Short mmCIF file of C-alpha atoms (C1' of nucleotides) in Angstrom, two decimals:
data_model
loop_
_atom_site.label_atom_id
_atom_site.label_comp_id
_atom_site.label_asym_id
_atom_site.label_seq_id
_atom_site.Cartn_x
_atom_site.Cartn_y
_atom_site.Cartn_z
CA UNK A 1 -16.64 -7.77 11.60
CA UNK A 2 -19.86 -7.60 9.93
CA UNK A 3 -21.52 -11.06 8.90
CA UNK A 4 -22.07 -10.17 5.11
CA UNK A 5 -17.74 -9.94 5.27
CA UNK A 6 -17.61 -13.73 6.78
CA UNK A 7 -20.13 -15.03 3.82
CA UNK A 8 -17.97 -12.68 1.57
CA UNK A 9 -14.47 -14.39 2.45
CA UNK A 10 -16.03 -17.72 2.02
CA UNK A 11 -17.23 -16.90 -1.27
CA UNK A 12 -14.18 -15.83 -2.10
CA UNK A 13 -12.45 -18.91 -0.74
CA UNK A 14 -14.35 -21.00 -2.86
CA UNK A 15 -14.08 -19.25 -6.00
CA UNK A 16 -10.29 -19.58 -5.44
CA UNK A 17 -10.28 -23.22 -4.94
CA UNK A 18 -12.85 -23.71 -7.69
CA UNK A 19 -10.10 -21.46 -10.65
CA UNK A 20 -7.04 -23.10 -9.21
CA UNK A 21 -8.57 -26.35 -9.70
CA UNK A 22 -9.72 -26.18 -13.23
CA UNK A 23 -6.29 -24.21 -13.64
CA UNK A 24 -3.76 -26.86 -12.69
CA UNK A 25 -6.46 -28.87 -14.99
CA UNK A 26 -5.43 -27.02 -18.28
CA UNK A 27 -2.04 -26.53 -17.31
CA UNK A 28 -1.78 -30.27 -16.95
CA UNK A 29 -3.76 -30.83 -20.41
CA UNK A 30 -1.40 -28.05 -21.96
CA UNK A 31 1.68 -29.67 -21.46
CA UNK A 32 0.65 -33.10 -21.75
CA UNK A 33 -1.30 -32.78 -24.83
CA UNK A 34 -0.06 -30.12 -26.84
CA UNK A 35 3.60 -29.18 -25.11
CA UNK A 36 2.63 -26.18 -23.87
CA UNK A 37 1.44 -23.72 -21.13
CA UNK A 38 -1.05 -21.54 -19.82
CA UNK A 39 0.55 -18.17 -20.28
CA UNK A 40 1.83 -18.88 -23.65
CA UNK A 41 -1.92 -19.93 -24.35
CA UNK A 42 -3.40 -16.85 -22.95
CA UNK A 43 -1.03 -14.70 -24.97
CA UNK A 44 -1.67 -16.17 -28.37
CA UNK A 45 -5.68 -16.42 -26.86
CA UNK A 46 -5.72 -12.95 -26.56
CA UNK A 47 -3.44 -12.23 -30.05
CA UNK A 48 -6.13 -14.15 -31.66
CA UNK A 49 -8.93 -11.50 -30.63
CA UNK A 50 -6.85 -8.80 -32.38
CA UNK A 51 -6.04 -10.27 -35.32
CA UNK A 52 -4.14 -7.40 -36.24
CA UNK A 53 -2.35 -7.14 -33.81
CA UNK A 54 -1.85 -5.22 -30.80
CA UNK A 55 0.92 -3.76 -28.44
CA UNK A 56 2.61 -4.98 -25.35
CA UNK A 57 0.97 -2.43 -23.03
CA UNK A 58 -2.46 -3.68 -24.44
CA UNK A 59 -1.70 -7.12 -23.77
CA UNK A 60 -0.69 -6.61 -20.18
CA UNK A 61 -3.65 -4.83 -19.56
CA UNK A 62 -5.96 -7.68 -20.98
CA UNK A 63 -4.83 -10.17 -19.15
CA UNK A 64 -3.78 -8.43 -15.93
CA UNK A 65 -0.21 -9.15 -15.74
CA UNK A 66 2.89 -6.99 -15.46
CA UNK A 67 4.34 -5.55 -18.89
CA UNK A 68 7.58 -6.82 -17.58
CA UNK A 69 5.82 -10.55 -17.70
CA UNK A 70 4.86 -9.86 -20.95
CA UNK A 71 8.25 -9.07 -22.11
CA UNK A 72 9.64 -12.91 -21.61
CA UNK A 73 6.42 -14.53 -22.49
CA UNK A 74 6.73 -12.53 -26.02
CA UNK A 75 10.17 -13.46 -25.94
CA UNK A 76 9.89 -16.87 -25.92
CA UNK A 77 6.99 -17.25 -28.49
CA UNK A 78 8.67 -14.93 -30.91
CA UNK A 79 11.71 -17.31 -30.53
CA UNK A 80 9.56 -20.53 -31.54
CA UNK A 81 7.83 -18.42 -34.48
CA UNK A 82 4.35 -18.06 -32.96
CA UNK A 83 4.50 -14.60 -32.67
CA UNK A 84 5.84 -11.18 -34.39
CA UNK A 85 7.18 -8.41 -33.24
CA UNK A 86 6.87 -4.81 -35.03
CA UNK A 87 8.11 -1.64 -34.25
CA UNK A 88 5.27 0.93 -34.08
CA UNK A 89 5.69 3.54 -37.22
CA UNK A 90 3.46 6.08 -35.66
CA UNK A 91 5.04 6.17 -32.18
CA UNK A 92 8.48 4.23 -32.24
CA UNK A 93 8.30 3.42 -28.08
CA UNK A 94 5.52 1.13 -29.36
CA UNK A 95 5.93 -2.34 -30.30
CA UNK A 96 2.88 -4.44 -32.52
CA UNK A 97 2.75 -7.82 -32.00
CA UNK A 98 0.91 -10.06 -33.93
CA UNK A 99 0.51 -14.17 -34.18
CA UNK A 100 2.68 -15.45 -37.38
CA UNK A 101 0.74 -17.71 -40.01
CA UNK A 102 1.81 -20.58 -38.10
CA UNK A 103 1.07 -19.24 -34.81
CA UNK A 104 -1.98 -18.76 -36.04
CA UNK A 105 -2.50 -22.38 -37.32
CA UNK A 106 -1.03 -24.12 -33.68
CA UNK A 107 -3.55 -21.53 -31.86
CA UNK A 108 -6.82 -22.72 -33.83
CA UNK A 109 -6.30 -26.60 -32.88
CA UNK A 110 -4.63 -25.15 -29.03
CA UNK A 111 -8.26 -23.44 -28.66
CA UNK A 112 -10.52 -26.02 -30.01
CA UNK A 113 -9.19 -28.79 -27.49
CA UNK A 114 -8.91 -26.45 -24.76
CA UNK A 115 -12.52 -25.20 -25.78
CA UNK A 116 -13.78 -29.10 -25.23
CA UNK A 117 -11.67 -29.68 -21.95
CA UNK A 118 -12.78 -26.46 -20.30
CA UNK A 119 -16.63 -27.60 -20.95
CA UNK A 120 -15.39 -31.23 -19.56
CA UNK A 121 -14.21 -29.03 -16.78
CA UNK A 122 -17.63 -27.45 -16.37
CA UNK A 123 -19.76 -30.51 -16.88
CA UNK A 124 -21.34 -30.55 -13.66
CA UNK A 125 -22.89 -27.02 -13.95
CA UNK A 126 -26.18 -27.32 -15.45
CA UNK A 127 -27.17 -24.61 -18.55
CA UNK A 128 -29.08 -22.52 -15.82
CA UNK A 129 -26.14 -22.48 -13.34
CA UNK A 130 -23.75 -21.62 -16.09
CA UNK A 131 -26.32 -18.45 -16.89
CA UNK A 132 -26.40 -17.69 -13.70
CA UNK A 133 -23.34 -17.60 -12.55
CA UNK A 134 -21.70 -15.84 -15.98
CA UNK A 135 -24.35 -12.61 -15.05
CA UNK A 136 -22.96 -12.42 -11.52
CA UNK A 137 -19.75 -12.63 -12.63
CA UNK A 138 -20.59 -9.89 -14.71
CA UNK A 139 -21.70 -7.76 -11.90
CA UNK A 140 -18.74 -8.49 -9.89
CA UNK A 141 -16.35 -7.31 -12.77
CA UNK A 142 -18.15 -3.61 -11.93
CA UNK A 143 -15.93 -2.58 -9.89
CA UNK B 1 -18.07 -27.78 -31.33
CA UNK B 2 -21.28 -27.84 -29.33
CA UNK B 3 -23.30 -24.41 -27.71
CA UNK B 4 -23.02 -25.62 -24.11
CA UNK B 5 -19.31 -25.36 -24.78
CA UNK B 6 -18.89 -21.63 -26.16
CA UNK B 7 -21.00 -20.43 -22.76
CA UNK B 8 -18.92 -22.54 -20.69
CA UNK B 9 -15.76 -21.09 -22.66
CA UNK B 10 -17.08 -17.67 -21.80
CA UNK B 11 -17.94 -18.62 -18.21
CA UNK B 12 -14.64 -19.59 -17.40
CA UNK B 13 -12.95 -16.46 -19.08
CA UNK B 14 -15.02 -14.29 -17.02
CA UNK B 15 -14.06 -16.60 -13.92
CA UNK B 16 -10.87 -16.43 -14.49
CA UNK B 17 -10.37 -12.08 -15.31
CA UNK B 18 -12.79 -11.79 -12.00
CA UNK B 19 -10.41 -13.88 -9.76
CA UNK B 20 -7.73 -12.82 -11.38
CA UNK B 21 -8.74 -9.16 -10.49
CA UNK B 22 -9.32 -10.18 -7.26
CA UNK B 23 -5.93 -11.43 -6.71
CA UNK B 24 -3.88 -8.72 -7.61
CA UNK B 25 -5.97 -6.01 -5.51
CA UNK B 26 -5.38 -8.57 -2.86
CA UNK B 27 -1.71 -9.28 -3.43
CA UNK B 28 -1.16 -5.14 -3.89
CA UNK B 29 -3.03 -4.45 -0.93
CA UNK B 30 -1.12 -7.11 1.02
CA UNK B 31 2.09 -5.59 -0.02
CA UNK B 32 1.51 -2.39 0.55
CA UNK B 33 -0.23 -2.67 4.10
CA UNK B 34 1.79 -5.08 5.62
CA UNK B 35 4.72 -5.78 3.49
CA UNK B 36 3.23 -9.09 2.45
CA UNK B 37 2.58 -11.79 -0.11
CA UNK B 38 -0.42 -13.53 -1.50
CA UNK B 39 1.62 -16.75 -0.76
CA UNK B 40 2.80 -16.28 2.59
CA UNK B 41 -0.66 -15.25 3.36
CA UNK B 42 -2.05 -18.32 2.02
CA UNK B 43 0.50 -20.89 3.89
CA UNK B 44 -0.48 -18.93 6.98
CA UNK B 45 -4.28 -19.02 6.50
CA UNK B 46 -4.07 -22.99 5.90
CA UNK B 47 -1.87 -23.14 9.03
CA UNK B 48 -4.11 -20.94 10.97
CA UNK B 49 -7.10 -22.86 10.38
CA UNK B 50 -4.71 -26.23 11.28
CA UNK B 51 -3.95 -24.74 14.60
CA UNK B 52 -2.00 -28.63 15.84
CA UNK B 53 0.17 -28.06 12.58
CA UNK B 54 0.22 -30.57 9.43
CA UNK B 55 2.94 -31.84 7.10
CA UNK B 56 4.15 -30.53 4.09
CA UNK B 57 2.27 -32.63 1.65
CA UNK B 58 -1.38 -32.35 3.60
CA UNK B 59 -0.31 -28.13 3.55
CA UNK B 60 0.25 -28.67 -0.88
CA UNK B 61 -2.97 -30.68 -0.98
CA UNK B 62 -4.53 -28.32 0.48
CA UNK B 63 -3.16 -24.77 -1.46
CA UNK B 64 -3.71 -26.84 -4.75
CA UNK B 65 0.28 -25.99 -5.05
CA UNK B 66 3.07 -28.68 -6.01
CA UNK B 67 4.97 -29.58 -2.27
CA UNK B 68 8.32 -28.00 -3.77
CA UNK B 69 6.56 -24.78 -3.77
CA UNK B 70 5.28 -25.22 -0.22
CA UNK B 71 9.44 -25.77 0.86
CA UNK B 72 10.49 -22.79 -0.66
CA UNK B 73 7.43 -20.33 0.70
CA UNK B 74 7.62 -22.15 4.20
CA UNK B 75 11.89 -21.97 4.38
CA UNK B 76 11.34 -18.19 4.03
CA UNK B 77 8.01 -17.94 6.74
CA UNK B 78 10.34 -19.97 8.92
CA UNK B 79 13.42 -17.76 8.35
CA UNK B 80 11.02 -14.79 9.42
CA UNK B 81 9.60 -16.72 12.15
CA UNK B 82 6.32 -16.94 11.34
CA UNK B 83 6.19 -20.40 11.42
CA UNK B 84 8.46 -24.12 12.64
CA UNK B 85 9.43 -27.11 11.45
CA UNK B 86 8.86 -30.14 13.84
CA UNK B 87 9.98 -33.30 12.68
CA UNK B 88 7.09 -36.28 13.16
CA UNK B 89 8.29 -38.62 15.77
CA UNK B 90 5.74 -41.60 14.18
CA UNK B 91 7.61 -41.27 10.84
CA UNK B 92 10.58 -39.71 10.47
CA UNK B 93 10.18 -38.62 6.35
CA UNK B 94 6.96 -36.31 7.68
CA UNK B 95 8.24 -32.97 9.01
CA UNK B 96 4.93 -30.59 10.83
CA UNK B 97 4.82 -26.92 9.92
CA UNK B 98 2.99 -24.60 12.35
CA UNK B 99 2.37 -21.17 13.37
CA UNK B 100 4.76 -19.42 15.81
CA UNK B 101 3.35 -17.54 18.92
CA UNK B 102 4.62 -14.55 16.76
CA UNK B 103 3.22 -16.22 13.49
CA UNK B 104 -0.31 -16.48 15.09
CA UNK B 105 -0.22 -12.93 16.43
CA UNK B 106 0.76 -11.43 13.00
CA UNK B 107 -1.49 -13.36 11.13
CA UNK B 108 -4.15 -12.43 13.09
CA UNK B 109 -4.20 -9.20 12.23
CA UNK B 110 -3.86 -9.82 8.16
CA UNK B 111 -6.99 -11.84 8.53
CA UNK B 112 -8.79 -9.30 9.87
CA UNK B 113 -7.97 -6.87 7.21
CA UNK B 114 -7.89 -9.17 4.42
CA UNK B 115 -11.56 -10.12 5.23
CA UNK B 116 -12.36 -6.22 5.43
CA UNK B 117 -10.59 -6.26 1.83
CA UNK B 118 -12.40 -9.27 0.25
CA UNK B 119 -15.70 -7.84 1.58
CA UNK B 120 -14.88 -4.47 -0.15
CA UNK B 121 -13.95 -6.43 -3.45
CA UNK B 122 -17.31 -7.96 -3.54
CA UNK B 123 -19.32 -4.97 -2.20
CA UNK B 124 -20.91 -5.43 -5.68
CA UNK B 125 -22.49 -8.56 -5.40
CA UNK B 126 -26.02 -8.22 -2.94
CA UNK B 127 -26.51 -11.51 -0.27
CA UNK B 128 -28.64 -13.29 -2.85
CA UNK B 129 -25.86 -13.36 -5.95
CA UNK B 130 -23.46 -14.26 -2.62
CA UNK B 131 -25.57 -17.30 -1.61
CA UNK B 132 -26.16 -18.41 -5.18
CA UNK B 133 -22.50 -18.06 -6.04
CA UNK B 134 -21.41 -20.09 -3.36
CA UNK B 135 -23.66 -22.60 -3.81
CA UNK B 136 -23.05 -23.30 -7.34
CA UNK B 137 -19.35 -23.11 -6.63
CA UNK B 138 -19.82 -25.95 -4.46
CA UNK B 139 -21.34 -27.75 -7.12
CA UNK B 140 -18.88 -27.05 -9.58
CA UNK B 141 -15.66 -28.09 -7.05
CA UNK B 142 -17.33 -32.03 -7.56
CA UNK B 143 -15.45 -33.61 -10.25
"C1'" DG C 1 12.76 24.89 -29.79
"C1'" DC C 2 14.10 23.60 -24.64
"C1'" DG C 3 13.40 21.13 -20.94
"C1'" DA C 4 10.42 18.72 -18.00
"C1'" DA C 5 6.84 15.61 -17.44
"C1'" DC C 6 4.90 11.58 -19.40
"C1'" DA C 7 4.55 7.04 -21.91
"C1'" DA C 8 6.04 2.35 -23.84
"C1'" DT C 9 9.07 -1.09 -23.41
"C1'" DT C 10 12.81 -3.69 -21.55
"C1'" DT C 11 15.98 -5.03 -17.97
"C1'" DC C 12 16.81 -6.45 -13.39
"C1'" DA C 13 16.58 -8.73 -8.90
"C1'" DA C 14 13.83 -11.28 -6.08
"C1'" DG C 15 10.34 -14.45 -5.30
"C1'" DA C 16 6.99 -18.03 -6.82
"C1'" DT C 17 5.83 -22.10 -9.34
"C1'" DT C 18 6.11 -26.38 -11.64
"C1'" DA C 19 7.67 -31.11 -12.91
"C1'" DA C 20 11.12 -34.19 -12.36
"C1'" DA C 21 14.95 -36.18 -9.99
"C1'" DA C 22 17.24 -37.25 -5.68
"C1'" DC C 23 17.20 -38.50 -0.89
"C1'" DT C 24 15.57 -40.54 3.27
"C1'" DT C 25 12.54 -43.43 5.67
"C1'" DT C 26 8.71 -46.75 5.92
"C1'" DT C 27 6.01 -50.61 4.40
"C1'" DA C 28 5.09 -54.71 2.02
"C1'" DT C 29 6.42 -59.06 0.01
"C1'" DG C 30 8.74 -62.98 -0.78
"C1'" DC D 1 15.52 -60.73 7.00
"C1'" DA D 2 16.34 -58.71 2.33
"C1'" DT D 3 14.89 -55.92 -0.89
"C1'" DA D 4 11.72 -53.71 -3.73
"C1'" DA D 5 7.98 -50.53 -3.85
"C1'" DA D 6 5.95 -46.60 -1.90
"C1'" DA D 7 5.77 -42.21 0.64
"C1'" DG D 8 7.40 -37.53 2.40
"C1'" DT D 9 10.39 -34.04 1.63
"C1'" DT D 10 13.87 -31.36 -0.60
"C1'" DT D 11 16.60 -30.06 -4.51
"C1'" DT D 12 17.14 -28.62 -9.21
"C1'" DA D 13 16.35 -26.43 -13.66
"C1'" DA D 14 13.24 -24.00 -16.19
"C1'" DT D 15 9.56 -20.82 -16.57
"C1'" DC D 16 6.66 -17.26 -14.70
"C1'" DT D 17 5.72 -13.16 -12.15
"C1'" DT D 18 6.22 -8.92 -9.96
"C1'" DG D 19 7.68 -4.09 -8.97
"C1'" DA D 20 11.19 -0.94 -9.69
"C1'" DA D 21 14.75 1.06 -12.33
"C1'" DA D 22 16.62 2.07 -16.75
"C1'" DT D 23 16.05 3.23 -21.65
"C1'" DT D 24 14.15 5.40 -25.33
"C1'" DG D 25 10.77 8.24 -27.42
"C1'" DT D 26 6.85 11.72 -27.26
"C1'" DT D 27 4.37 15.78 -25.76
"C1'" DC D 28 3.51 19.94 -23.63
"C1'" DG D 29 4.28 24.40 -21.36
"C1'" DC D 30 6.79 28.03 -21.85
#
DNA sequence: GCGAACAATTTCAAGATTAAAACTTTTATG
DNA sequence: CATAAAAGTTTTAATCTTGAAATTGTTCGC
């Protein structure tokens, strides 16, 4: 096993450590502080980019879970009123969903706090570690 | 709502969809090659690198994972006998958790082809973006 | 148009995960 | 010593997550 795989798994190691850190971090703040959690954030975080909407297929895709996981995640905010459901008039298999006016309204105070914890979060990293690790990370997306 | 916290914002989005890439290439290719889990994987590693075996709670410190999730993943390893439970003879509430002859054996060989795996999922980065990345992840990890 | 492949979503079963409560054992304190 | 506080683990209930199967709808080749 080559030695650029060794300094490759550590990397990796690392990076794990470092996201499930500052992820139990936001989970904790998301329940504590606003009664929520981090999938139901990331949902309505990702509604909030399309404004207009989007379907379920979409939204599995953006944040790299299984449609099935979707499913109950939608379920559950569309039970609390955070979320819409719409059936598709185009292609009827296809479902729209959309954040509801006050879904909408909980989000924008949600992402301001979590905005301010996550750069708590960061603190340490200066401005040019910060740069430079947000253009690696863009070169490790390439894949 | 200051500019250092937007690029942090966006750092940590990007840290999270590359990790989260990461993982599910790793889970799928765990599942498919050796009828694995990212979990089990992880219990094992931890275990692996604590040859002497450590409790429950030192094994949850570790993962970043609450201790009832380390019961659950380790009853199953244990039921598959990758692994044992030894009850402390010091203190009777702390019960050790190692690998089995047949735990070390098969994780042995996972290691080797999940560091094969991580290398290829970071192929992109050169040894320079590698070094820097781990260093600043270090820094970041102090909080 | 028919029928087969394909696509979007949901349902399902199993496993993973958390926080909190319960249980057992140890330690500290009066 | 008694007993209260603390510590280690497991259990429990709820949510999350996955991959596969089922459902429903669309498209495409003939």
């Amino acid at each position: 096993m080559s030695e650029g795989s060794k300094r490759r798994l550590k990397l990796w190691i690392r990076l794990l450590s470092v996201t499930r850190g500052a992820e139990a971090h936001l989970r904790e703040f998301l329940r504590v502080r606003h009664g929520s959690t981090l999938p139901r954030f990331d949902v309505m975080a990702a509604l909030y980019r399309r404004r207009d909407g989007c379907s379920m297929s979409e939204l599995s895709r953006m944040l790299l879970v299984s449609n099935g996981n979707v499913t109950t995640v939608v379920d559950r905010l569309e039970a609390d009123g955070m979320v819409e459901r719409r059936p598709s008039e185009a292609d009827r298999r296809t479902v729209f969903v959309s954040l509801t006016p006050q879904g909408l309204q909980h989000f924008e105070v949600l992402a301001r706090d979590h905005e301010a914890e996550v750069a708590k979060i960061f603190a340490g990293l200066d401005d040019a570690d910060v740069d430079a690790l947000t253009e690696i990370m863009k070169r490790a997306a390439k894949r």
